[in-house]
PDB file of C-alpha atoms in Angstrom:
ATOM      1  CA  MET O 615     170.338 218.374  96.634  1.00 71.00           C
ATOM      2  CA  THR O 616     173.445 217.272  98.440  1.00 76.00           C
ATOM      3  CA  SER O 617     174.764 213.720  98.553  1.00 80.00           C
ATOM      4  CA  GLU O 618     176.684 214.381 101.748  1.00 88.00           C
ATOM      5  CA  THR O 619     177.251 211.392 104.004  1.00 91.00           C
ATOM      6  CA  VAL O 620     176.329 211.757 107.650  1.00 92.00           C
ATOM      7  CA  THR O 621     178.069 209.579 110.209  1.00 94.00           C
ATOM      8  CA  LEU O 622     176.403 209.105 113.576  1.00 95.00           C
ATOM      9  CA  ARG O 623     177.787 207.543 116.720  1.00 97.00           C
ATOM     10  CA  PRO O 624     175.311 205.988 119.153  1.00 98.00           C
ATOM     11  CA  VAL O 625     174.988 207.734 122.507  1.00 98.00           C
ATOM     12  CA  GLY O 626     173.820 204.523 124.133  1.00 98.00           C
ATOM     13  CA  GLN O 627     171.965 201.265 123.742  1.00 98.00           C
ATOM     14  CA  VAL O 628     168.636 199.775 124.750  1.00 98.00           C
ATOM     15  CA  VAL O 629     169.034 197.101 127.423  1.00 98.00           C
ATOM     16  CA  GLY O 630     166.155 194.779 128.247  1.00 94.00           C
ATOM     17  CA  GLY O 631     162.606 195.036 127.042  1.00 90.00           C
ATOM     18  CA  ARG O 632     161.777 193.025 123.945  1.00 80.00           C
ATOM     19  CA  SER O 633     164.388 191.069 122.053  1.00 78.00           C
ATOM     20  CA  GLU O 634     162.135 190.100 119.133  1.00 81.00           C
ATOM     21  CA  MET O 635     160.069 192.365 116.915  1.00 77.00           C
ATOM     22  CA  TYR O 636     156.319 192.186 116.838  1.00 69.00           C
ATOM     23  CA  GLU O 637     154.191 195.202 116.133  1.00 74.00           C
ATOM     24  CA  ASP O 638     151.697 195.669 118.955  1.00 69.00           C
ATOM     25  CA  ASP O 639     151.322 195.853 122.735  1.00 70.00           C
ATOM     26  CA  TRP O 640     154.263 198.115 123.582  1.00 72.00           C
ATOM     27  CA  ASP O 641     152.326 199.632 126.494  1.00 79.00           C
ATOM     28  CA  ASP O 642     154.372 199.309 129.689  1.00 81.00           C
ATOM     29  CA  VAL O 643     157.247 197.393 128.049  1.00 85.00           C
ATOM     30  CA  ARG O 644     160.142 198.387 130.292  1.00 95.00           C
ATOM     31  CA  ALA O 645     163.766 198.795 129.306  1.00 97.00           C
ATOM     32  CA  VAL O 646     166.871 200.792 130.118  1.00 98.00           C
ATOM     33  CA  ILE O 647     168.659 203.192 127.827  1.00 98.00           C
ATOM     34  CA  ARG O 648     172.279 202.783 128.893  1.00 98.00           C
ATOM     35  CA  LEU O 649     174.318 205.790 127.832  1.00 98.00           C
ATOM     36  CA  ASP O 650     177.909 205.301 126.674  1.00 98.00           C
ATOM     37  CA  GLY O 651     180.133 205.656 129.744  1.00 97.00           C
ATOM     38  CA  GLU O 652     183.207 206.319 127.585  1.00 97.00           C
ATOM     39  CA  SER O 653     181.569 209.393 126.068  1.00 97.00           C
ATOM     40  CA  PHE O 654     179.419 210.688 128.926  1.00 98.00           C
ATOM     41  CA  THR O 655     179.433 211.152 132.662  1.00 97.00           C
ATOM     42  CA  PRO O 656     176.297 211.362 134.800  1.00 97.00           C
ATOM     43  CA  SER O 657     176.468 215.146 134.404  1.00 98.00           C
ATOM     44  CA  ALA O 658     175.028 214.645 130.882  1.00 98.00           C
ATOM     45  CA  VAL O 659     171.623 213.799 132.368  1.00 98.00           C
ATOM     46  CA  ILE O 660     171.415 216.346 135.190  1.00 98.00           C
ATOM     47  CA  GLY O 661     167.869 217.691 135.228  1.00 98.00           C
ATOM     48  CA  LEU O 662     166.429 214.975 132.991  1.00 98.00           C
ATOM     49  CA  GLU O 663     164.767 213.342 136.015  1.00 98.00           C
ATOM     50  CA  HIS O 664     162.292 216.241 136.131  1.00 98.00           C
ATOM     51  CA  PHE O 665     160.698 215.191 132.832  1.00 98.00           C
ATOM     52  CA  SER O 666     158.026 212.522 132.524  1.00 98.00           C
ATOM     53  CA  HIS O 667     158.688 211.676 128.860  1.00 98.00           C
ATOM     54  CA  MET O 668     161.534 211.587 126.362  1.00 98.00           C
ATOM     55  CA  GLU O 669     161.845 211.415 122.619  1.00 98.00           C
ATOM     56  CA  VAL O 670     164.349 208.796 121.510  1.00 98.00           C
ATOM     57  CA  VAL O 671     165.999 208.575 118.099  1.00 98.00           C
ATOM     58  CA  PHE O 672     167.345 205.115 117.369  1.00 97.00           C
ATOM     59  CA  HIS O 673     168.677 202.974 114.555  1.00 97.00           C
ATOM     60  CA  PHE O 674     166.714 200.022 113.179  1.00 95.00           C
ATOM     61  CA  ASP O 675     169.946 198.044 113.111  1.00 95.00           C
ATOM     62  CA  ARG O 676     168.315 194.674 112.419  1.00 94.00           C
ATOM     63  CA  ILE O 677     166.758 195.812 109.148  1.00 93.00           C
ATOM     64  CA  ASP O 678     168.764 194.776 106.105  1.00 94.00           C
ATOM     65  CA  PRO O 679     169.340 197.912 103.998  1.00 93.00           C
ATOM     66  CA  ALA O 680     168.565 195.814 100.903  1.00 93.00           C
ATOM     67  CA  ALA O 681     165.051 195.265 102.282  1.00 91.00           C
ATOM     68  CA  VAL O 682     164.304 199.009 102.175  1.00 92.00           C
ATOM     69  CA  HIS O 683     162.433 199.970  99.015  1.00 87.00           C
ATOM     70  CA  GLY O 684     160.996 203.340  98.078  1.00 86.00           C
ATOM     71  CA  GLU O 685     157.880 202.264  96.216  1.00 90.00           C
ATOM     72  CA  PRO O 686     154.447 202.562  97.863  1.00 94.00           C
ATOM     73  CA  ARG O 687     153.329 199.576  99.930  1.00 89.00           C
ATOM     74  CA  PRO O 688     150.430 198.726 102.214  1.00 89.00           C
ATOM     75  CA  PRO O 689     150.932 199.712 105.865  1.00 84.00           C
ATOM     76  CA  ARG O 690     152.381 196.751 107.806  1.00 81.00           C
ATOM     77  CA  GLY O 691     152.005 194.650 104.664  1.00 79.00           C
ATOM     78  CA  ASP O 692     148.212 194.449 105.097  1.00 81.00           C
ATOM     79  CA  PRO O 693     146.956 193.344 101.660  1.00 84.00           C
ATOM     80  CA  SER O 694     143.548 194.937 102.306  1.00 84.00           C
ATOM     81  CA  ALA O 695     145.128 198.388 102.809  1.00 84.00           C
ATOM     82  CA  ALA O 696     145.905 200.793  99.998  1.00 88.00           C
ATOM     83  CA  PRO O 697     149.627 201.309  99.360  1.00 93.00           C
ATOM     84  CA  VAL O 698     151.153 204.518 100.705  1.00 93.00           C
ATOM     85  CA  GLY O 699     154.576 206.093 100.158  1.00 93.00           C
ATOM     86  CA  ILE O 700     157.549 205.413 102.379  1.00 91.00           C
ATOM     87  CA  PHE O 701     157.198 208.761 104.164  1.00 93.00           C
ATOM     88  CA  ALA O 702     153.574 207.954 105.094  1.00 92.00           C
ATOM     89  CA  HIS O 703     154.826 204.978 107.160  1.00 86.00           C
ATOM     90  CA  ARG O 704     156.440 204.985 110.595  1.00 86.00           C
ATOM     91  CA  GLY O 705     157.779 201.448 110.339  1.00 85.00           C
ATOM     92  CA  PRO O 706     161.413 200.309 110.285  1.00 89.00           C
ATOM     93  CA  TYR O 707     161.836 199.962 106.510  1.00 89.00           C
ATOM     94  CA  ARG O 708     162.989 203.544 106.049  1.00 90.00           C
ATOM     95  CA  PRO O 709     165.722 205.058 103.869  1.00 92.00           C
ATOM     96  CA  ASN O 710     168.049 205.702 106.829  1.00 94.00           C
ATOM     97  CA  ARG O 711     166.494 203.097 109.133  1.00 95.00           C
ATOM     98  CA  LEU O 712     165.844 205.716 111.832  1.00 96.00           C
ATOM     99  CA  GLY O 713     163.192 205.285 114.484  1.00 95.00           C
ATOM    100  CA  VAL O 714     161.679 207.997 116.658  1.00 97.00           C
ATOM    101  CA  SER O 715     159.725 207.080 119.766  1.00 95.00           C
ATOM    102  CA  ARG O 716     158.219 208.943 122.674  1.00 95.00           C
ATOM    103  CA  CYS O 717     158.471 207.011 125.926  1.00 96.00           C
ATOM    104  CA  ARG O 718     157.937 207.477 129.643  1.00 97.00           C
ATOM    105  CA  LEU O 719     160.991 208.196 131.761  1.00 98.00           C
ATOM    106  CA  LEU O 720     160.642 206.203 134.970  1.00 98.00           C
ATOM    107  CA  ALA O 721     163.995 206.868 136.635  1.00 98.00           C
ATOM    108  CA  VAL O 722     167.495 208.159 136.062  1.00 98.00           C
ATOM    109  CA  ASP O 723     170.232 206.065 137.682  1.00 98.00           C
ATOM    110  CA  GLY O 724     173.652 207.366 136.687  1.00 98.00           C
ATOM    111  CA  LEU O 725     173.856 206.739 132.940  1.00 98.00           C
ATOM    112  CA  ASP O 726     170.912 204.306 132.993  1.00 98.00           C
ATOM    113  CA  LEU O 727     167.588 205.782 131.913  1.00 98.00           C
ATOM    114  CA  HIS O 728     164.729 203.516 132.951  1.00 98.00           C
ATOM    115  CA  VAL O 729     161.879 203.831 130.466  1.00 98.00           C
ATOM    116  CA  ALA O 730     158.509 202.349 129.526  1.00 97.00           C
ATOM    117  CA  ASP O 731     156.666 202.288 126.193  1.00 95.00           C
ATOM    118  CA  LEU O 732     159.849 202.522 124.103  1.00 94.00           C
ATOM    119  CA  ASP O 733     159.237 200.560 120.907  1.00 92.00           C
ATOM    120  CA  ALA O 734     162.875 199.599 120.330  1.00 93.00           C
ATOM    121  CA  LEU O 735     164.435 196.191 120.843  1.00 94.00           C
ATOM    122  CA  SER O 736     167.078 195.224 123.364  1.00 96.00           C
ATOM    123  CA  GLY O 737     170.483 195.992 121.858  1.00 97.00           C
ATOM    124  CA  THR O 738     169.181 198.795 119.624  1.00 97.00           C
ATOM    125  CA  PRO O 739     171.662 201.663 119.186  1.00 98.00           C
ATOM    126  CA  VAL O 740     170.272 204.944 120.552  1.00 98.00           C
ATOM    127  CA  LEU O 741     171.375 207.967 118.519  1.00 98.00           C
ATOM    128  CA  ASP O 742     169.883 210.770 120.604  1.00 98.00           C
ATOM    129  CA  ILE O 743     167.472 211.508 123.422  1.00 98.00           C
ATOM    130  CA  LYS O 744     165.566 214.682 124.153  1.00 98.00           C
ATOM    131  CA  PRO O 745     163.174 215.550 126.944  1.00 98.00           C
ATOM    132  CA  TYR O 746     159.610 215.848 125.714  1.00 97.00           C
ATOM    133  CA  LEU O 747     158.178 219.336 126.154  1.00 97.00           C
ATOM    134  CA  VAL O 748     154.451 220.038 125.916  1.00 95.00           C
ATOM    135  CA  GLU O 749     155.291 223.081 123.838  1.00 95.00           C
ATOM    136  CA  PHE O 750     156.542 220.775 121.060  1.00 92.00           C
ATOM    137  CA  ALA O 751     153.144 219.097 120.744  1.00 92.00           C
ATOM    138  CA  PRO O 752     151.221 220.203 117.656  1.00 92.00           C
ATOM    139  CA  ARG O 753     149.549 223.581 118.089  1.00 92.00           C
ATOM    140  CA  HIS O 754     146.818 222.808 115.587  1.00 95.00           C
ATOM    141  CA  PRO O 755     144.394 219.882 115.375  1.00 95.00           C
ATOM    142  CA  VAL O 756     146.026 216.614 114.349  1.00 94.00           C
ATOM    143  CA  THR O 757     144.440 214.671 111.519  1.00 96.00           C
ATOM    144  CA  GLN O 758     145.255 211.253 110.173  1.00 93.00           C
ATOM    145  CA  PRO O 759     143.593 208.687 107.920  1.00 90.00           C
ATOM    146  CA  ALA O 760     141.279 206.064 109.418  1.00 89.00           C
ATOM    147  CA  TRP O 761     143.688 203.257 108.450  1.00 87.00           C
ATOM    148  CA  ALA O 762     146.358 204.780 110.701  1.00 88.00           C
ATOM    149  CA  THR O 763     143.997 204.974 113.681  1.00 89.00           C
ATOM    150  CA  LYS O 764     142.982 201.341 113.146  1.00 86.00           C
ATOM    151  CA  LEU O 765     146.598 200.253 112.688  1.00 82.00           C
ATOM    152  CA  MET O 766     147.669 201.888 115.947  1.00 83.00           C
ATOM    153  CA  SER O 767     144.689 200.751 118.047  1.00 85.00           C
ATOM    154  CA  ARG O 768     146.701 197.923 119.654  1.00 79.00           C
ATOM    155  CA  TYR O 769     150.178 199.440 119.458  1.00 80.00           C
ATOM    156  CA  TYR O 770     150.287 200.921 122.972  1.00 78.00           C
TER     157      TYR O 770
END
């Protein structure tokens, strides 16, 4: 295993939407992903307007790295839930504090990408965006534990 360090530079930042973290009701939360105008021109997003959804990789920059622990814990800290390992969670307390979200693309305006359903806070550094393609959806049936379905029932 390598101990190589990876350095990433944000491609943009979330503007608007929520400024404080709370877990649920992200449905129709609207924000803008503002791409870095020093690194990109509007040519970087040519064709993106033809997609309805994007996948966004972002940095949970407000999470203190010291708060990230690798031992199993209950999902969302629910004491009635059985602890699961860090890679069975999708929350922000991750080894590299990376978030991945699929959101709706509402409009492209220069380097501003207007989105809905992005579960990232205003000011969050965006590390990458990709158009969502149906062909990347799972080809086989998706299964998940009942606790995950319950946990996500009010998320979007």
